[in-house]
Coordinates of C-alpha atoms in Angstrom, one line a residue:
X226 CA -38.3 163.6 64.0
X227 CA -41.2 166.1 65.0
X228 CA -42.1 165.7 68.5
X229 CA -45.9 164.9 69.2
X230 CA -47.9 167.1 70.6
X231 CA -51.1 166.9 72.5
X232 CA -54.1 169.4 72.5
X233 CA -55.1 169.6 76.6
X234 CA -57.5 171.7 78.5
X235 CA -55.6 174.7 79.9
X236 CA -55.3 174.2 83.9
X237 CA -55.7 177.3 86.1
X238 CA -52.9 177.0 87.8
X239 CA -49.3 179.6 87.4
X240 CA -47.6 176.8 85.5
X241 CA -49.6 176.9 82.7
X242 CA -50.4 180.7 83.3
X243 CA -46.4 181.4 83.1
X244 CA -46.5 179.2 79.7
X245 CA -49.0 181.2 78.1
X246 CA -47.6 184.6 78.7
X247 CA -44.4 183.6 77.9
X248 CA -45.7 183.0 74.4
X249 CA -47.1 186.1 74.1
X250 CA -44.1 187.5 75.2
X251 CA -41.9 186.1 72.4
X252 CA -44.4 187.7 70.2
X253 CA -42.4 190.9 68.6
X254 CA -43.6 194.4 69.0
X255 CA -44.8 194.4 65.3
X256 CA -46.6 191.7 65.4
X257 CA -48.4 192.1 68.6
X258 CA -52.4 192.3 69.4
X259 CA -54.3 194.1 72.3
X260 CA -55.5 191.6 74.9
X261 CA -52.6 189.6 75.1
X262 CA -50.7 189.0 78.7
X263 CA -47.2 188.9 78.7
X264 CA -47.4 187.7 81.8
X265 CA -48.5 185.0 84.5
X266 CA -49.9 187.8 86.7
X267 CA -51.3 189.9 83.8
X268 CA -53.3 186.9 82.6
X269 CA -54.6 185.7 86.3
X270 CA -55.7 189.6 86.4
X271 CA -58.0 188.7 83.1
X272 CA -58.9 185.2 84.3
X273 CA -60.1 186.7 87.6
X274 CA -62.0 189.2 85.9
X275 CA -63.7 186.9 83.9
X276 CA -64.9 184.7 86.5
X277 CA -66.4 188.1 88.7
X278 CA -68.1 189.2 85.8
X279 CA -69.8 185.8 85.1
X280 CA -68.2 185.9 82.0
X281 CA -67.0 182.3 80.3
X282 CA -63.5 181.3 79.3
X283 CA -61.8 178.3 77.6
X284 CA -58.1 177.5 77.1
X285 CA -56.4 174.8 75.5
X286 CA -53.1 174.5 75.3
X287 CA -50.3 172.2 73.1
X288 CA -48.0 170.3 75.1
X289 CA -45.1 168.8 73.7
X290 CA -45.8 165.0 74.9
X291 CA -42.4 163.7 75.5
X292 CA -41.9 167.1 77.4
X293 CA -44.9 168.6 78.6
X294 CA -43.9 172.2 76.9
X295 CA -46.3 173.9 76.3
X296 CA -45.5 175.8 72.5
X297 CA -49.1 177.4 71.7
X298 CA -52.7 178.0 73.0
X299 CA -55.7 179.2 72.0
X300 CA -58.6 180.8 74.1
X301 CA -62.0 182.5 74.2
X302 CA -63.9 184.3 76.5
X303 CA -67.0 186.3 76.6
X304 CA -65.9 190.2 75.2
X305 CA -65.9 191.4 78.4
X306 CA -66.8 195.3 77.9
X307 CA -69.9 194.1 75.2
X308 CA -72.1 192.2 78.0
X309 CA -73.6 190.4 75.0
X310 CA -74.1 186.5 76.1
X311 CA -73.3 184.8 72.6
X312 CA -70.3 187.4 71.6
X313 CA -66.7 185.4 71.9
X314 CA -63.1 187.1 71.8
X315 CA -61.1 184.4 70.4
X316 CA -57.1 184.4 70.3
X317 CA -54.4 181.9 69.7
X318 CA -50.7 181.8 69.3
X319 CA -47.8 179.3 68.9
X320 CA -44.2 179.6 70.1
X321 CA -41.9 180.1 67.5
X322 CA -40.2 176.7 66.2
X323 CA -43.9 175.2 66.0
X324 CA -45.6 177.6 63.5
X325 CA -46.9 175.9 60.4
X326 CA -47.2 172.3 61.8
X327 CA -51.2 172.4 62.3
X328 CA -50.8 173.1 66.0
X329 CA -52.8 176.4 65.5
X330 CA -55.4 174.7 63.5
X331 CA -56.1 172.0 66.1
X332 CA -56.0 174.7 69.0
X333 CA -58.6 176.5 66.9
X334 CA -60.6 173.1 66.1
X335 CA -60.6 172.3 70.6
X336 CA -61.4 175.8 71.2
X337 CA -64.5 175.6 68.9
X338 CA -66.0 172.9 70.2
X339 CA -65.8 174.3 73.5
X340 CA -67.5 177.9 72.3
X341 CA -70.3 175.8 70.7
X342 CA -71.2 174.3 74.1
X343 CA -71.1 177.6 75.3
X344 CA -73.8 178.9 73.3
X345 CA -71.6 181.3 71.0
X346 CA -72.5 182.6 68.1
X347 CA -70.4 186.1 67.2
X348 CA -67.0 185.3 67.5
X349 CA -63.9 188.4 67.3
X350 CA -60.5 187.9 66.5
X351 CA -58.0 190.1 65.3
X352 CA -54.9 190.2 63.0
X353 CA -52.1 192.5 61.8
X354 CA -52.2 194.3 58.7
X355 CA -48.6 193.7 58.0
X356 CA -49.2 189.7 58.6
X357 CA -50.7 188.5 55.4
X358 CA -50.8 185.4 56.3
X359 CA -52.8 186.1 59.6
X360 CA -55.1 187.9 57.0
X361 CA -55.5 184.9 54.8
X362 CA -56.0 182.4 57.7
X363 CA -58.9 184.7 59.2
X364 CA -60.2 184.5 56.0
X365 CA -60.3 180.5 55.5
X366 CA -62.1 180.4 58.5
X367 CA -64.8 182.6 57.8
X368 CA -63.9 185.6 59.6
X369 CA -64.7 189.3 57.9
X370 CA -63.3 192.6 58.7
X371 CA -65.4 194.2 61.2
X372 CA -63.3 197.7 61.2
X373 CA -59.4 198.7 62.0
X374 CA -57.7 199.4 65.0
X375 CA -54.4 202.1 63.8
X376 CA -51.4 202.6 65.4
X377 CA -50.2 206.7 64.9
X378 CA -47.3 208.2 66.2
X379 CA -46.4 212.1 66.6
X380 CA -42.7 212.7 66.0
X381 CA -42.3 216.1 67.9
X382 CA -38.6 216.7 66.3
X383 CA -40.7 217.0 62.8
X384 CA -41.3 220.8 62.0
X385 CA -44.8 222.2 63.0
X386 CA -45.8 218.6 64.4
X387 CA -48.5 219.3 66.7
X388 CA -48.5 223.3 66.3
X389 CA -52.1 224.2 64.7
X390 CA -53.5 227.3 64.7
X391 CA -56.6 228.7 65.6
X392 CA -57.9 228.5 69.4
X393 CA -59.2 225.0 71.3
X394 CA -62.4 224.7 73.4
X395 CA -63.0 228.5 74.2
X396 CA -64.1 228.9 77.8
X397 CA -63.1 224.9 79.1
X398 CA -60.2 224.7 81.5
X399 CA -57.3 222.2 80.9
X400 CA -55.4 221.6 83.9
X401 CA -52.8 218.0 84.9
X402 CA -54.3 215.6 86.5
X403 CA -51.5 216.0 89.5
X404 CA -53.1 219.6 89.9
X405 CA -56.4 218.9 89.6
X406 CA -56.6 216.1 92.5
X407 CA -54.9 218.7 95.0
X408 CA -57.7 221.3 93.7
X409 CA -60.6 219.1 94.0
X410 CA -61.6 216.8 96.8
X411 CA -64.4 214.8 94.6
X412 CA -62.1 214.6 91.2
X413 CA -62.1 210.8 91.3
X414 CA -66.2 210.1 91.8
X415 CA -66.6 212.7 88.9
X416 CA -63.5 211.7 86.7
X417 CA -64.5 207.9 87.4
X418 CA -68.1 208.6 86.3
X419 CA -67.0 210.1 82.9
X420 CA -64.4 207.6 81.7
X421 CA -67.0 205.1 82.4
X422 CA -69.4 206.8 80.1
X423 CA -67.4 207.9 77.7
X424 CA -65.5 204.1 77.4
X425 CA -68.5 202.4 76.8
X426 CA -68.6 203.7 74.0
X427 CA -65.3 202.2 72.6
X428 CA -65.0 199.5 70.5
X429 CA -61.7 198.6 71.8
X430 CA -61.4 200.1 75.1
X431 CA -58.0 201.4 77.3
X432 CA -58.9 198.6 79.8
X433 CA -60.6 195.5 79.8
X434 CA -62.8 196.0 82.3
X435 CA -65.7 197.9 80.9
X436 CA -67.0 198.7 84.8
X437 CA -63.6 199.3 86.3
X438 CA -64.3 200.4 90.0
X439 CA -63.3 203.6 91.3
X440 CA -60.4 202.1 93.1
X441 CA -58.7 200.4 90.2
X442 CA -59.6 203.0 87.9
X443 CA -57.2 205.3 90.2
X444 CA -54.3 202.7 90.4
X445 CA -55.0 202.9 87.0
X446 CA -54.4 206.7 86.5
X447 CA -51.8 207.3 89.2
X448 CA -49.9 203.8 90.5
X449 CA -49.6 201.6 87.4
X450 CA -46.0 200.7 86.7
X451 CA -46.2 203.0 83.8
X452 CA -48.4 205.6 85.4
X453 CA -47.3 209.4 84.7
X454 CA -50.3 211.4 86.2
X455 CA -48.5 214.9 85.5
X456 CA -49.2 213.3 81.5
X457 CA -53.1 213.1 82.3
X458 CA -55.0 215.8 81.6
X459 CA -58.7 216.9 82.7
X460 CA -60.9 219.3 80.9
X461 CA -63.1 221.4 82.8
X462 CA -66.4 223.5 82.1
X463 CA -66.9 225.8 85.4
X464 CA -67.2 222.9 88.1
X465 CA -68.2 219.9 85.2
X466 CA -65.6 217.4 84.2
X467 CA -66.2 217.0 80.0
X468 CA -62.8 215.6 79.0
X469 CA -60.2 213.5 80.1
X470 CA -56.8 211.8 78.1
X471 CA -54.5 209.3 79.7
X472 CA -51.2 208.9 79.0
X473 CA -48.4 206.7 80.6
X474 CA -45.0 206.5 79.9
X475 CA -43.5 203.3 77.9
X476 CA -42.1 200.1 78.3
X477 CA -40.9 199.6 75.2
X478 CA -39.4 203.1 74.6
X479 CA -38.4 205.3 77.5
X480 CA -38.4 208.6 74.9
X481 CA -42.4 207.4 74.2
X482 CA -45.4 208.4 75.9
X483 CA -48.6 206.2 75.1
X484 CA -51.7 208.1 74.3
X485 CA -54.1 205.5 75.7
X486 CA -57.7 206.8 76.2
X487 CA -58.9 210.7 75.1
X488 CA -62.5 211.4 76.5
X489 CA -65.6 213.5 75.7
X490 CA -68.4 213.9 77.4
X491 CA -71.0 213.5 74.6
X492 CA -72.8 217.1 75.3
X493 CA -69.4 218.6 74.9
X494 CA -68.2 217.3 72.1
X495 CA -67.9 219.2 68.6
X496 CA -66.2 222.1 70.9
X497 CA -62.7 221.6 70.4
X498 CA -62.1 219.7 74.1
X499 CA -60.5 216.7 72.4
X500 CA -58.0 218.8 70.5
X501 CA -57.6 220.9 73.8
X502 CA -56.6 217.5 75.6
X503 CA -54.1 216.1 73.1
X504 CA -52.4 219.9 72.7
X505 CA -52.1 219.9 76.6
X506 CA -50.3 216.3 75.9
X507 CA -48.1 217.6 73.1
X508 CA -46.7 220.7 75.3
X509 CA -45.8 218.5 78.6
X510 CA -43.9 216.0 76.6
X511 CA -41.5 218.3 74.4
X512 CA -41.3 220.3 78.5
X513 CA -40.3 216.5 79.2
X514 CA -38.0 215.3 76.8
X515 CA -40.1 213.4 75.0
X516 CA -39.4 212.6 71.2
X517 CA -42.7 210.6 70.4
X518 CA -46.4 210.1 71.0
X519 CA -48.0 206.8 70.6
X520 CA -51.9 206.3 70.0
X521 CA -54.5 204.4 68.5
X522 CA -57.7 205.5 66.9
X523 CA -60.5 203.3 65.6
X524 CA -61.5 203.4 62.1
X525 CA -65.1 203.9 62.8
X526 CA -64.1 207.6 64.3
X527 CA -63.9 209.7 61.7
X528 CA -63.4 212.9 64.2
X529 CA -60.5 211.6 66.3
X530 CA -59.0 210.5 62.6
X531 CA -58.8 213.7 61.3
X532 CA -57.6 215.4 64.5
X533 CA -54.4 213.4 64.9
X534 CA -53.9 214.1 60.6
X535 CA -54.3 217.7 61.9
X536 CA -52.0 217.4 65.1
X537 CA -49.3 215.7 62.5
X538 CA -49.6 212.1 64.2
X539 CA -48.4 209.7 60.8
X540 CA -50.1 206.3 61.0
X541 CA -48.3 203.3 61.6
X542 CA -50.5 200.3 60.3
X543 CA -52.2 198.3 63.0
X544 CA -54.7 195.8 63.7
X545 CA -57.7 194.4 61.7
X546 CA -60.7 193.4 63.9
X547 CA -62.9 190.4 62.4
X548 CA -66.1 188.6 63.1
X549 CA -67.6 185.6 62.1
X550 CA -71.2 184.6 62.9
X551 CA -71.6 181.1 64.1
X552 CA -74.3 178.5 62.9
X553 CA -73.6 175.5 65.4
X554 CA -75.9 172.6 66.3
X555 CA -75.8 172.3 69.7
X556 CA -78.2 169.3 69.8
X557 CA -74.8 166.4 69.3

């Protein structure tokens, strides 16, 4: 017989925490989306984040009644690096062993009711290009493509993989950023300054904190668990900062680095600094050991698309990003 299962409001507490991630944890690497905590702490680190930035959140979860295990959830919360008061990030999963029993769908349904008290009226979700039936299931419930987040990796054992010719960014300076914080005193005011410019921009951004402080933002570079700070690398025009790529090593693969953020100043751009960056990158990890180079690029950015097509990268599928426009009554 098929257990019941109850739709509850998500407590904030590490017990329910601890259930969520471990979902997302069982989740393979394939089928993965961004924005989703593998674990208790990770997701408290959103949660908190949320509630400093004024931002709303709701969380259901399905509990197994006889039980109380918790096999699926569903959430949303205000897109945190948008700062737009009706926009929603939605997201729910299912543990494996309770897919296709209507869990999802009455997840979805809680969560819904919760966003139209809320005031939303843009909702985001995104789905896997290799899931079909993700795909489909946006589609039922009104969602439309919005643009495509893709996966690209740079085998460096391929022959002339990353080895253009021609020169990058005449007269900039590339240097590590291990090098460049001995050399300069202020490098983390300046450096801090331009990723925040430069990541507002983003439509899916390295972190989810669109005003990550200075502090964080160097945890972020240098103290991480997967931080590599000899694999970040800082353009510079005389005494300006104009570019800056992070890269940290990977949990999933210790011959991969992750690409995770490249950075132009918009007055430099259309100067090569980009394609200086992600050379710099290429060098230090054959120097390293490395066989591959993991990155994402947006489908919106045509510039960044053809660079890694020019550097070699070969794309690996990746995410579809969706939006449907709500039309609730909130009168009832």
């Amino acid at each position: 017989m098929t257990p019941a299962v109850q739709i509850r409001a998500a407590r904030p507490t590490d017990a329910d925490r601890e259930a969520v991630a471990r979902i997302n944890a069982a989740v393979p690497r394939e089928e993965r989306h961004d924005i989703e905590p593998r674990s208790a702490g990770a997701l408290r680190e959103l949660d908190e984040l949320l509630a400093r930035r004024g931002h709303a959140l709701c969380r259901h979860v399905a509990e197994v009644v006889a039980t109380g295990e918790i096999v699926g959830y569903a959430h949303g919360f205000h897109v945190p690096w948008e700062h737009h008061p009706a926009r929603f990030w939605c997201a729910a999963r299912c543990a494996p062993g309770h897919r296709r029993r209507g869990i999802g769908a009455r997840l979805f349904a809680a969560m819904e009711r919760d966003l139209a008290r809320l005031g939303a009226r843009e909702l985001r979700a995104m789905a896997r290009e290799t899931q079909p039936e993700m795909l489909a299931l946006a589609a039922r419930l009104g969602f439309q493509e919005l643009f495509r987040s893709w996966d690209f990796e740079l085998d460096l054992a391929r022959p002339g993989a990353g080895r253009p010719g021609g020169r990058a960014a005449p007269g900039v300076a590339i240097a590590p950023l291990s090098e460049e914080r001995a050399r300069r005193p202020g490098w983390l005011a300046e450096l801090h300054a331009l990723y925040l410019a430069v990541n507002r921009e983003v439509p899916l951004p390295n972190h989810l904190d669109p005003e990550l402080p200075a502090d964080a933002f160097a945890a972020y570079l240098e103290r991480s668990p997967t931080s590599l700070p000899e694999a970040c690398f800082v353009a510079r025009d005389g005494d300006r900062y104009v570019g800056l790529c992070i890269l940290h090593w990977s949990e999933d693969d210790p011959a991969r680095l992750d690409h995770l953020f490249t950075g132009v100043a918009a007055a430099s751009r259309g100067r090569g600094v980009a394609r200086a960056l992600k050379l710099a990158t290429i060098d230090l990890a054959r120097r390293r050991g490395y066989s591959r180079i993991a990155t994402a690029v947006e489908s919106n950015n045509p510039g960044m698309l053809a660079l890694n097509e020019e550097l070699g990268f070969v794309r690996r599928g990746g995410l579809v990003v969706f939006e449907r426009r709500t039309s609730w009554n909130l009168a009832g």
